Amino acid sequence: MPYKFFRSVAIFGIASLILMTTGPAACAATDPPAGQIWTEGADPGHLAKAQTMPDFVELAARLSPAVVNISTEEPDQPAEGAESIPGLPRKHNPMEDFGSGTPRSRSLGSGFIISKDGYVLTNEHVVENPGKVTVTTQDGRNYTAKVIGHDAKSDVALLKIEVRRDLPVAPLGNSDGLKVGEWVMAIGNPFGFDHSVTVGIVSAKGRFIPGNFDDFIQTDASINPGNSGGPLIDLRGQVIGVNSAIYTQTGSSMGIGFAIPVNMVKEELLQLKNSGKVVRGWLGVLIQRMTPELAESLGVEDSRGALVAEVLKDGPAKAAGVKQGDVIVAFDNQPINDSRELPLVVGRTPLGHKGVLKVVRNKLTIELPVTITESKEAQVIEAANKPKAELGAPSQFGLRVKDLSPDLARELGLDQQAGVVISSVQPGSRADEAGLRARDVILEVNRETVKNVDSYQSALKTGAKSKIVLLLVKRGDNTLYVALKPEV
């Protein structure tokens, strides 16, 4: 699970007022006079009276008692740096400078109490592979916590502490009703400064981060290392997100933080409590994002949907009749505008649910009944390290190919015995720009099956007048489509 962390700073000088307008008259703009190219805004004299900022004082006082600090003891592991969005370097953790008790103890992050009898929500990465987990409440009491359940894909963990009194709780709200521009507040323990309160707005919804299952809420409420697992709260005093990650180039806040929508968390809580893990549904397909070039080559009107690069054996999609090259545009009448939406929609579907896939195939839209089963993703996707291949017959697009022999097929771990293998890719060529690699196996050219070098070159000649050449490529355990523009 890629590491993550966040940001939070205090609000300075919230004495300024925000001018609010009400009614259409106050927002109306006048038509420009003849010859004027801009539209004039409303007369300031028409604006309604100014309103003050929301009362964060009462909100912070009410919710802070339910926010906790979470630390672990790992005798043989040094403290790690703050976590950040995948692709950015892991940074030094300032908590190492402050210290947190003994050399064995690390103050990792935050959490919040969701039930009076001691259930606590936090991030999975906060308690990943822990020794002893300690939960510290606002009044300074320490409790040894048990990890009841955790899920790496959504980065959520459920803890339990044993108490003899009712604890203050943070009520869970409705993240689906959240609007961009709405005020939110974060409470956590950034850099070890416990129960720091920061505020901001919802900057965006439905953000996707590579390697994660969630469609995140983006906020500019300041989040820093130590805020992980803390609550993101709306003006009603309800938790609408679990702070989880930041985009950073410095290791600290840059104004772009991410929270897991609480509605997604609520869907997982019972599974975490009862079985300690989350079981999701799947289709049994490998998909890739649509591009304008792929859409054009497949005869699809636009680049919405998820392109099926491979249909896995014994999966629901195989049984439903899904084929390579299908573009999934809806599931149970819910449009799939971005390919990354499909795993979320299917993963949140109950096992055994009988749904309908809407796919575009050969420019025709068809519907396929499908029954969702338990995901087998971990069993079918494995990394593979492959050595380089020798050069083969020259070809266009800056690559050389050769026949896929039975021995080479076994060496590459492939079931099929037909196709051509890319033996080399010329740097800077069309093939290189498209991401093709040596030892990729080309299975199709413009939807025509390729059995050997002769049929490959014949298919290229047949499609010579095409604006884009569409290749179906096998790479390790994955299959993907690659669109190549002919060389000028």
Coordinates of C-alpha atoms in Angstrom, one line a residue:
M1 CA 0.0 0.0 0.0
P2 CA 1.6 3.3 -1.0
Y3 CA 2.3 5.7 1.8
K4 CA 0.2 8.8 2.5
F5 CA 0.0 11.9 4.6
F6 CA -1.3 15.3 5.0
R7 CA -1.3 18.8 6.1
S8 CA -2.8 21.3 8.5
V9 CA -2.1 24.9 9.5
A10 CA -3.9 27.3 11.8
I11 CA -6.2 29.9 10.4
F12 CA -4.7 33.4 10.7
G13 CA -6.8 36.6 11.1
I14 CA -10.3 35.2 10.5
A15 CA -11.6 38.7 11.2
S16 CA -12.4 39.4 7.6
L17 CA -16.0 39.2 6.4
I18 CA -17.4 37.4 3.3
L19 CA -19.9 39.3 1.2
M20 CA -22.8 37.1 0.5
T21 CA -25.5 37.8 -2.1
T22 CA -29.1 36.6 -2.1
G23 CA -31.6 36.5 -4.8
P24 CA -31.2 36.7 -8.6
A25 CA -31.2 40.5 -8.6
A26 CA -28.0 40.8 -6.6
C27 CA -26.2 38.4 -9.0
A28 CA -27.5 39.8 -12.2
A29 CA -25.1 41.3 -14.8
T30 CA -26.0 44.0 -17.2
D31 CA -25.8 43.6 -21.0
P32 CA -22.7 45.3 -22.4
P33 CA -23.4 48.5 -24.4
A34 CA -22.6 48.5 -28.1
G35 CA -18.9 48.1 -28.8
Q36 CA -18.1 46.8 -25.3
I37 CA -16.7 43.2 -25.3
W38 CA -16.9 42.5 -21.6
T39 CA -19.9 41.9 -19.2
E40 CA -20.2 44.3 -16.3
G41 CA -20.8 42.9 -12.8
A42 CA -23.6 43.9 -10.5
D43 CA -23.6 47.2 -8.8
P44 CA -22.0 46.7 -5.3
G45 CA -24.8 48.8 -3.8
H46 CA -27.2 45.9 -4.6
L47 CA -25.3 43.4 -2.5
A48 CA -26.9 42.0 0.6
K49 CA -25.5 42.6 4.0
A50 CA -22.2 40.9 4.9
Q51 CA -22.2 37.7 6.9
T52 CA -19.6 36.4 9.3
M53 CA -17.6 33.2 9.1
P54 CA -19.1 29.9 10.5
D55 CA -18.7 29.3 14.2
F56 CA -15.7 26.9 14.2
V57 CA -15.2 27.5 17.9
E58 CA -18.3 25.6 18.9
L59 CA -17.6 22.9 16.3
A60 CA -14.1 22.3 17.5
A61 CA -15.1 22.2 21.1
R62 CA -17.8 19.6 20.3
L63 CA -15.8 17.3 18.1
S64 CA -12.2 17.4 19.5
P65 CA -13.0 15.1 22.5
A66 CA -13.8 12.3 20.0
V67 CA -10.4 12.7 18.1
V68 CA -7.5 10.5 19.3
N69 CA -3.8 10.1 18.8
I70 CA -2.6 6.7 17.6
S71 CA 0.9 5.4 18.1
T72 CA 2.6 2.0 17.8
E73 CA 5.7 0.2 19.1
E74 CA 7.9 -1.5 16.6
P75 CA 11.1 -2.6 18.4
D76 CA 13.2 -3.5 15.3
Q77 CA 12.0 -0.8 12.8
P78 CA 13.1 2.8 12.7
A79 CA 10.6 5.5 12.3
E80 CA 9.7 6.2 8.7
G81 CA 9.0 9.4 6.9
A82 CA 5.7 11.0 6.2
E83 CA 3.6 9.4 3.6
S84 CA 2.6 11.0 0.4
I85 CA 0.9 10.5 -3.0
P86 CA 2.4 7.6 -5.0
G87 CA 5.1 8.8 -7.4
L88 CA 6.5 11.4 -5.0
P89 CA 9.5 10.8 -2.7
R90 CA 9.0 9.8 0.9
K91 CA 10.0 12.6 3.2
H92 CA 11.7 13.0 6.5
N93 CA 9.3 12.8 9.4
P94 CA 9.7 15.8 11.8
M95 CA 8.3 13.5 14.5
E96 CA 11.7 11.9 14.7
D97 CA 13.1 15.2 15.9
F98 CA 10.5 15.7 18.5
G99 CA 10.6 12.1 19.8
S100 CA 7.5 10.4 21.3
G101 CA 8.6 8.6 24.5
T102 CA 11.0 5.8 24.0
P103 CA 13.0 5.0 20.8
R104 CA 10.6 2.1 20.2
S105 CA 7.5 4.3 20.0
R106 CA 6.2 6.2 17.0
S107 CA 3.4 8.8 16.9
L108 CA 1.9 7.8 13.6
G109 CA -1.4 9.5 13.2
S110 CA -4.9 10.3 14.2
G111 CA -8.2 8.5 14.6
F112 CA -11.7 9.2 15.9
I113 CA -14.2 7.4 18.1
I114 CA -17.4 6.2 16.4
S115 CA -19.1 4.4 19.2
K116 CA -19.5 5.0 22.9
D117 CA -18.1 1.6 23.7
G118 CA -14.7 2.3 22.1
Y119 CA -14.6 1.6 18.3
V120 CA -12.1 3.8 16.6
L121 CA -11.6 4.6 12.9
T122 CA -8.2 5.4 11.4
N123 CA -6.2 4.7 8.2
E124 CA -4.9 1.3 7.5
H125 CA -1.4 2.6 6.8
V126 CA -1.3 4.1 10.3
V127 CA -1.5 0.7 12.0
E128 CA 0.1 -1.4 9.2
N129 CA 2.1 -4.3 10.7
P130 CA 2.1 -2.8 14.2
G131 CA 3.4 -4.1 17.5
K132 CA 1.5 -2.6 20.3
V133 CA -1.1 0.1 19.3
T134 CA -1.8 2.8 21.8
V135 CA -4.8 5.2 21.5
T136 CA -4.5 8.5 23.5
T137 CA -7.7 10.5 24.1
Q138 CA -7.9 14.2 24.5
D139 CA -7.9 14.0 28.3
G140 CA -4.5 12.2 28.2
R141 CA -5.7 8.6 28.9
N142 CA -3.9 5.8 27.1
Y143 CA -5.6 2.7 25.9
T144 CA -4.1 -0.4 24.3
A145 CA -6.1 -1.0 21.1
K146 CA -6.9 -4.1 19.2
V147 CA -7.0 -4.0 15.4
I148 CA -10.4 -5.5 14.6
G149 CA -10.1 -5.2 10.8
H150 CA -8.3 -3.3 8.1
D151 CA -8.4 -2.9 4.3
A152 CA -5.4 -1.7 2.3
K153 CA -7.3 -0.8 -0.8
S154 CA -9.5 1.7 0.9
D155 CA -6.9 2.5 3.5
V156 CA -9.3 2.1 6.4
A157 CA -8.8 0.3 9.8
L158 CA -11.2 -0.3 12.7
L159 CA -9.7 -0.4 16.2
K160 CA -11.3 -1.3 19.6
I161 CA -10.4 0.0 23.0
E162 CA -11.9 -1.4 26.2
V163 CA -13.4 1.3 28.4
R164 CA -15.6 1.5 31.5
R165 CA -17.4 4.7 30.6
D166 CA -19.2 6.1 27.6
L167 CA -16.8 7.9 25.2
P168 CA -17.6 11.0 23.2
V169 CA -18.2 10.1 19.5
A170 CA -17.9 11.8 16.1
P171 CA -21.2 11.1 14.2
L172 CA -20.8 9.9 10.6
G173 CA -22.5 12.0 8.0
N174 CA -23.4 11.8 4.3
S175 CA -20.5 12.4 1.9
D176 CA -22.7 12.0 -1.1
G177 CA -24.5 15.3 -0.3
L178 CA -21.2 17.2 0.0
K179 CA -20.8 20.1 -2.4
V180 CA -17.7 21.7 -3.9
G181 CA -17.0 25.0 -2.1
E182 CA -18.5 23.8 1.2
W183 CA -16.7 24.6 4.4
V184 CA -15.0 21.7 6.2
M185 CA -12.8 21.3 9.3
A186 CA -10.0 18.8 10.0
I187 CA -8.9 17.8 13.5
G188 CA -5.7 15.8 14.1
N189 CA -2.2 15.5 15.4
P190 CA 0.1 17.1 12.7
F191 CA 3.8 16.8 13.6
G192 CA 2.7 15.6 17.1
F193 CA 0.8 18.8 18.0
D194 CA -2.3 17.0 19.2
H195 CA -5.8 18.2 18.5
S196 CA -4.9 20.9 16.0
V197 CA -7.9 22.3 14.2
T198 CA -7.7 23.6 10.6
V199 CA -10.4 24.7 8.2
G200 CA -10.9 25.0 4.4
I201 CA -13.3 24.1 1.7
V202 CA -14.1 21.1 -0.4
S203 CA -11.9 21.7 -3.5
A204 CA -13.2 18.8 -5.6
K205 CA -15.0 15.4 -5.4
G206 CA -14.3 12.1 -7.1
R207 CA -10.5 12.5 -7.3
F208 CA -8.6 9.3 -8.3
I209 CA -5.1 8.5 -6.9
P210 CA -3.1 5.7 -8.6
G211 CA -3.0 2.5 -6.5
N212 CA -6.0 3.4 -4.4
F213 CA -9.6 2.2 -4.4
D214 CA -11.3 5.4 -3.3
D215 CA -12.7 8.4 -5.2
F216 CA -11.3 11.0 -2.8
I217 CA -12.6 14.3 -1.5
Q218 CA -10.1 17.0 -2.2
T219 CA -9.8 19.8 0.3
D220 CA -7.5 22.7 1.1
A221 CA -8.1 22.3 4.8
S222 CA -4.5 22.1 6.0
I223 CA -3.3 18.5 6.5
N224 CA 0.2 17.4 7.5
P225 CA 2.0 14.2 8.7
G226 CA 0.1 13.1 11.8
N227 CA -3.3 14.0 10.4
S228 CA -3.6 10.5 8.9
G229 CA -6.9 8.9 10.0
G230 CA -8.4 12.0 11.5
P231 CA -11.9 13.3 10.6
L232 CA -12.9 15.8 8.0
I233 CA -16.0 17.5 9.4
D234 CA -18.8 19.5 7.8
L235 CA -20.6 22.5 9.4
R236 CA -23.3 20.2 10.9
G237 CA -20.6 18.6 13.0
Q238 CA -20.7 15.3 11.1
V239 CA -17.7 13.4 9.7
I240 CA -17.8 13.3 5.9
G241 CA -14.3 12.0 5.3
V242 CA -11.3 10.3 6.8
N243 CA -8.1 12.3 6.0
S244 CA -5.7 10.0 4.2
A245 CA -3.2 11.7 1.8
I246 CA -1.7 14.8 0.5
Y247 CA -0.1 15.8 -2.8
T248 CA 3.3 17.2 -1.8
Q249 CA 6.8 17.9 -3.1
T250 CA 8.1 19.0 0.3
G251 CA 6.7 16.5 2.7
S252 CA 4.3 19.1 4.1
S253 CA 1.0 20.7 3.1
M254 CA 0.8 22.3 -0.3
G255 CA -3.0 23.0 -0.1
I256 CA -4.1 19.7 -1.7
G257 CA -5.3 17.1 0.7
F258 CA -7.5 14.1 0.2
A259 CA -10.0 12.3 2.4
I260 CA -11.8 9.0 2.0
P261 CA -15.6 9.6 1.6
V262 CA -17.4 8.4 4.7
N263 CA -20.2 6.7 2.8
M264 CA -17.6 4.3 1.4
V265 CA -16.3 3.7 4.8
K266 CA -19.7 3.0 6.2
E267 CA -20.2 0.3 3.6
E268 CA -17.1 -1.5 4.9
L269 CA -17.6 -1.2 8.7
L270 CA -19.7 -4.2 9.3
Q271 CA -17.3 -6.4 7.2
L272 CA -14.4 -5.0 9.2
K273 CA -16.1 -5.7 12.5
N274 CA -17.4 -9.2 11.6
S275 CA -14.6 -10.7 9.5
G276 CA -11.6 -8.3 9.8
K277 CA -11.4 -7.7 6.1
V278 CA -13.4 -6.4 3.1
V279 CA -14.6 -8.7 0.4
R280 CA -15.4 -7.0 -2.9
G281 CA -17.0 -8.1 -6.1
W282 CA -15.2 -8.2 -9.5
L283 CA -15.9 -8.7 -13.2
G284 CA -12.7 -10.6 -14.1
V285 CA -11.5 -8.2 -16.7
L286 CA -8.3 -6.1 -17.2
I287 CA -9.3 -2.7 -18.4
Q288 CA -7.5 0.4 -19.6
R289 CA -8.4 4.0 -20.1
M290 CA -10.0 5.2 -23.3
T291 CA -8.2 7.8 -25.3
P292 CA -9.4 9.8 -28.4
E293 CA -7.1 7.7 -30.6
L294 CA -8.4 4.4 -29.2
A295 CA -12.0 5.7 -29.5
E296 CA -11.4 6.6 -33.1
S297 CA -9.9 3.2 -34.0
L298 CA -12.7 1.3 -32.2
G299 CA -15.4 3.3 -33.8
V300 CA -16.6 4.7 -30.5
E301 CA -18.2 8.2 -30.4
D302 CA -16.1 9.5 -27.5
S303 CA -13.4 8.4 -25.0
R304 CA -15.8 7.6 -22.2
G305 CA -16.0 4.1 -20.8
A306 CA -13.5 1.3 -19.9
L307 CA -11.8 -0.6 -22.6
V308 CA -11.5 -4.4 -22.0
A309 CA -7.9 -5.4 -22.7
E310 CA -8.3 -8.9 -21.4
V311 CA -11.1 -11.2 -20.2
L312 CA -9.9 -13.5 -17.4
K313 CA -10.7 -17.2 -17.3
D314 CA -13.6 -18.3 -15.0
G315 CA -14.6 -14.8 -14.2
P316 CA -18.1 -13.2 -14.3
A317 CA -17.3 -11.2 -17.5
K318 CA -16.2 -14.4 -19.3
A319 CA -19.5 -16.1 -18.4
A320 CA -21.5 -13.0 -19.5
G321 CA -19.9 -13.0 -22.9
V322 CA -17.7 -10.0 -22.6
K323 CA -14.9 -9.9 -25.2
Q324 CA -11.6 -8.2 -25.7
G325 CA -12.1 -4.8 -27.3
D326 CA -15.5 -4.3 -25.8
V327 CA -15.9 -0.8 -24.2
I328 CA -18.0 -1.0 -21.0
V329 CA -20.0 2.2 -20.9
A330 CA -22.5 1.4 -18.1
F331 CA -23.2 -1.0 -15.2
D332 CA -26.7 -1.3 -14.0
N333 CA -27.6 1.9 -15.9
Q334 CA -24.9 3.8 -14.1
P335 CA -22.7 5.5 -16.7
I336 CA -18.9 4.7 -16.7
N337 CA -17.4 7.9 -17.9
D338 CA -13.8 7.1 -16.7
S339 CA -12.4 3.6 -16.6
R340 CA -11.3 4.1 -13.0
E341 CA -15.0 4.3 -12.0
L342 CA -15.7 0.7 -13.0
P343 CA -13.7 -1.1 -10.2
L344 CA -15.3 1.2 -7.6
V345 CA -18.9 0.6 -8.9
V346 CA -18.4 -3.2 -9.1
G347 CA -16.4 -3.5 -5.9
R348 CA -19.3 -1.9 -4.0
T349 CA -21.8 -4.3 -5.5
P350 CA -23.0 -7.2 -3.2
L351 CA -21.7 -10.6 -4.1
G352 CA -24.3 -12.6 -6.2
H353 CA -25.9 -9.4 -7.5
K354 CA -27.3 -10.0 -11.0
G355 CA -26.5 -6.8 -13.0
V356 CA -26.4 -5.6 -16.6
L357 CA -23.3 -4.5 -18.5
K358 CA -23.8 -2.1 -21.4
V359 CA -20.9 -2.5 -23.8
V360 CA -20.0 -1.1 -27.2
R361 CA -18.8 -3.8 -29.6
N362 CA -18.1 -3.2 -33.3
K363 CA -19.9 0.2 -33.1
L364 CA -23.0 -1.5 -31.7
T365 CA -24.3 -1.1 -28.1
I366 CA -25.4 -4.4 -26.5
E367 CA -26.5 -5.4 -23.0
L368 CA -25.0 -8.4 -21.2
P369 CA -26.4 -9.9 -17.9
V370 CA -23.6 -10.5 -15.4
T371 CA -23.5 -12.0 -11.9
I372 CA -20.9 -10.4 -9.5
T373 CA -18.6 -12.8 -7.7
E374 CA -15.8 -12.4 -5.1
S375 CA -12.7 -10.7 -6.4
K376 CA -9.7 -12.9 -7.3
E377 CA -7.4 -10.0 -8.2
A378 CA -4.6 -11.0 -5.9
Q379 CA -4.4 -14.5 -7.5
V380 CA -4.4 -13.4 -11.1
I381 CA -2.1 -10.3 -11.2
E382 CA 1.6 -11.0 -10.5
A383 CA 4.7 -9.0 -11.4
A384 CA 7.1 -10.6 -13.7
N385 CA 10.8 -9.8 -14.5
K386 CA 11.7 -10.7 -18.1
P387 CA 15.2 -10.7 -19.7
K388 CA 15.8 -9.0 -23.0
A389 CA 15.3 -10.7 -26.3
E390 CA 17.4 -11.0 -29.4
L391 CA 16.8 -8.9 -32.5
G392 CA 14.3 -10.1 -35.1
A393 CA 12.9 -9.1 -38.5
P394 CA 12.7 -5.3 -39.1
S395 CA 9.3 -3.6 -39.1
Q396 CA 7.8 -0.1 -39.2
F397 CA 7.0 2.1 -36.2
G398 CA 10.6 1.7 -35.0
L399 CA 10.3 -1.9 -33.8
R400 CA 11.7 -5.3 -34.8
V401 CA 9.6 -8.5 -34.4
K402 CA 10.0 -12.2 -34.7
D403 CA 7.8 -15.3 -34.6
L404 CA 6.6 -16.5 -31.2
S405 CA 8.1 -20.0 -30.9
P406 CA 6.8 -22.7 -28.5
D407 CA 10.1 -22.4 -26.5
L408 CA 9.8 -18.6 -26.3
A409 CA 6.2 -18.9 -25.3
R410 CA 7.1 -21.2 -22.4
E411 CA 9.9 -18.9 -21.4
L412 CA 7.5 -15.9 -21.3
G413 CA 4.9 -18.0 -19.4
L414 CA 2.3 -17.7 -22.2
D415 CA -0.5 -20.1 -23.0
Q416 CA -0.9 -19.1 -26.7
Q417 CA 1.5 -20.4 -29.4
A418 CA 0.7 -17.7 -32.0
G419 CA 1.8 -14.2 -32.4
V420 CA 4.9 -12.1 -32.9
V421 CA 7.4 -10.9 -30.2
I422 CA 8.9 -7.5 -30.2
S423 CA 12.6 -8.0 -30.1
S424 CA 13.7 -4.3 -29.9
V425 CA 12.2 -0.8 -29.9
Q426 CA 14.0 2.1 -31.4
P427 CA 14.3 5.0 -29.0
G428 CA 12.2 8.0 -30.0
S429 CA 10.1 6.0 -32.5
R430 CA 6.3 5.8 -32.7
A431 CA 6.4 2.5 -30.9
D432 CA 8.6 3.9 -28.2
E433 CA 6.3 6.9 -27.7
A434 CA 3.3 4.5 -27.4
G435 CA 5.1 2.6 -24.6
L436 CA 5.8 -0.7 -26.5
R437 CA 8.6 -2.8 -25.0
A438 CA 10.9 -5.6 -26.0
R439 CA 9.3 -9.0 -25.3
D440 CA 5.8 -7.6 -25.7
V441 CA 3.8 -10.1 -27.8
I442 CA 1.5 -8.7 -30.5
L443 CA -1.6 -10.7 -30.8
E444 CA -3.8 -8.6 -33.2
V445 CA -3.4 -5.8 -35.7
N446 CA -6.5 -3.7 -36.3
R447 CA -8.6 -6.5 -34.7
E448 CA -7.1 -9.1 -37.1
T449 CA -5.4 -12.1 -35.4
V450 CA -1.6 -12.3 -35.9
K451 CA -0.1 -15.8 -36.0
N452 CA 3.4 -15.0 -37.3
V453 CA 5.6 -12.3 -38.8
D454 CA 4.1 -12.9 -42.3
S455 CA 0.5 -12.4 -41.1
Y456 CA 1.6 -9.4 -39.0
Q457 CA 3.2 -7.6 -41.9
S458 CA 0.2 -8.5 -44.1
A459 CA -2.2 -7.0 -41.5
L460 CA -0.1 -3.9 -41.5
K461 CA -0.4 -3.6 -45.2
T462 CA -4.1 -4.1 -45.1
G463 CA -4.5 -1.3 -42.6
A464 CA -2.0 1.0 -44.3
K465 CA -4.7 3.5 -45.1
S466 CA -5.9 3.6 -41.5
K467 CA -5.3 6.8 -39.6
I468 CA -4.4 4.8 -36.5
V469 CA -3.1 1.2 -36.2
L470 CA -4.6 -0.7 -33.2
L471 CA -2.4 -3.4 -31.7
L472 CA -3.5 -5.9 -29.0
V473 CA -0.4 -6.7 -26.9
K474 CA 0.4 -9.3 -24.3
R475 CA 2.8 -8.2 -21.6
G476 CA 3.5 -10.7 -18.9
D477 CA 0.1 -11.4 -17.3
N478 CA -1.6 -8.3 -18.7
T479 CA -3.2 -7.6 -22.1
L480 CA -3.6 -4.1 -23.4
Y481 CA -4.5 -2.2 -26.6
V482 CA -2.0 0.3 -28.1
A483 CA -2.9 2.8 -30.7
L484 CA 0.0 3.7 -33.1
K485 CA -0.1 6.7 -35.5
P486 CA 1.5 5.9 -38.9
E487 CA 4.8 7.5 -39.5
V488 CA 4.7 10.5 -41.8

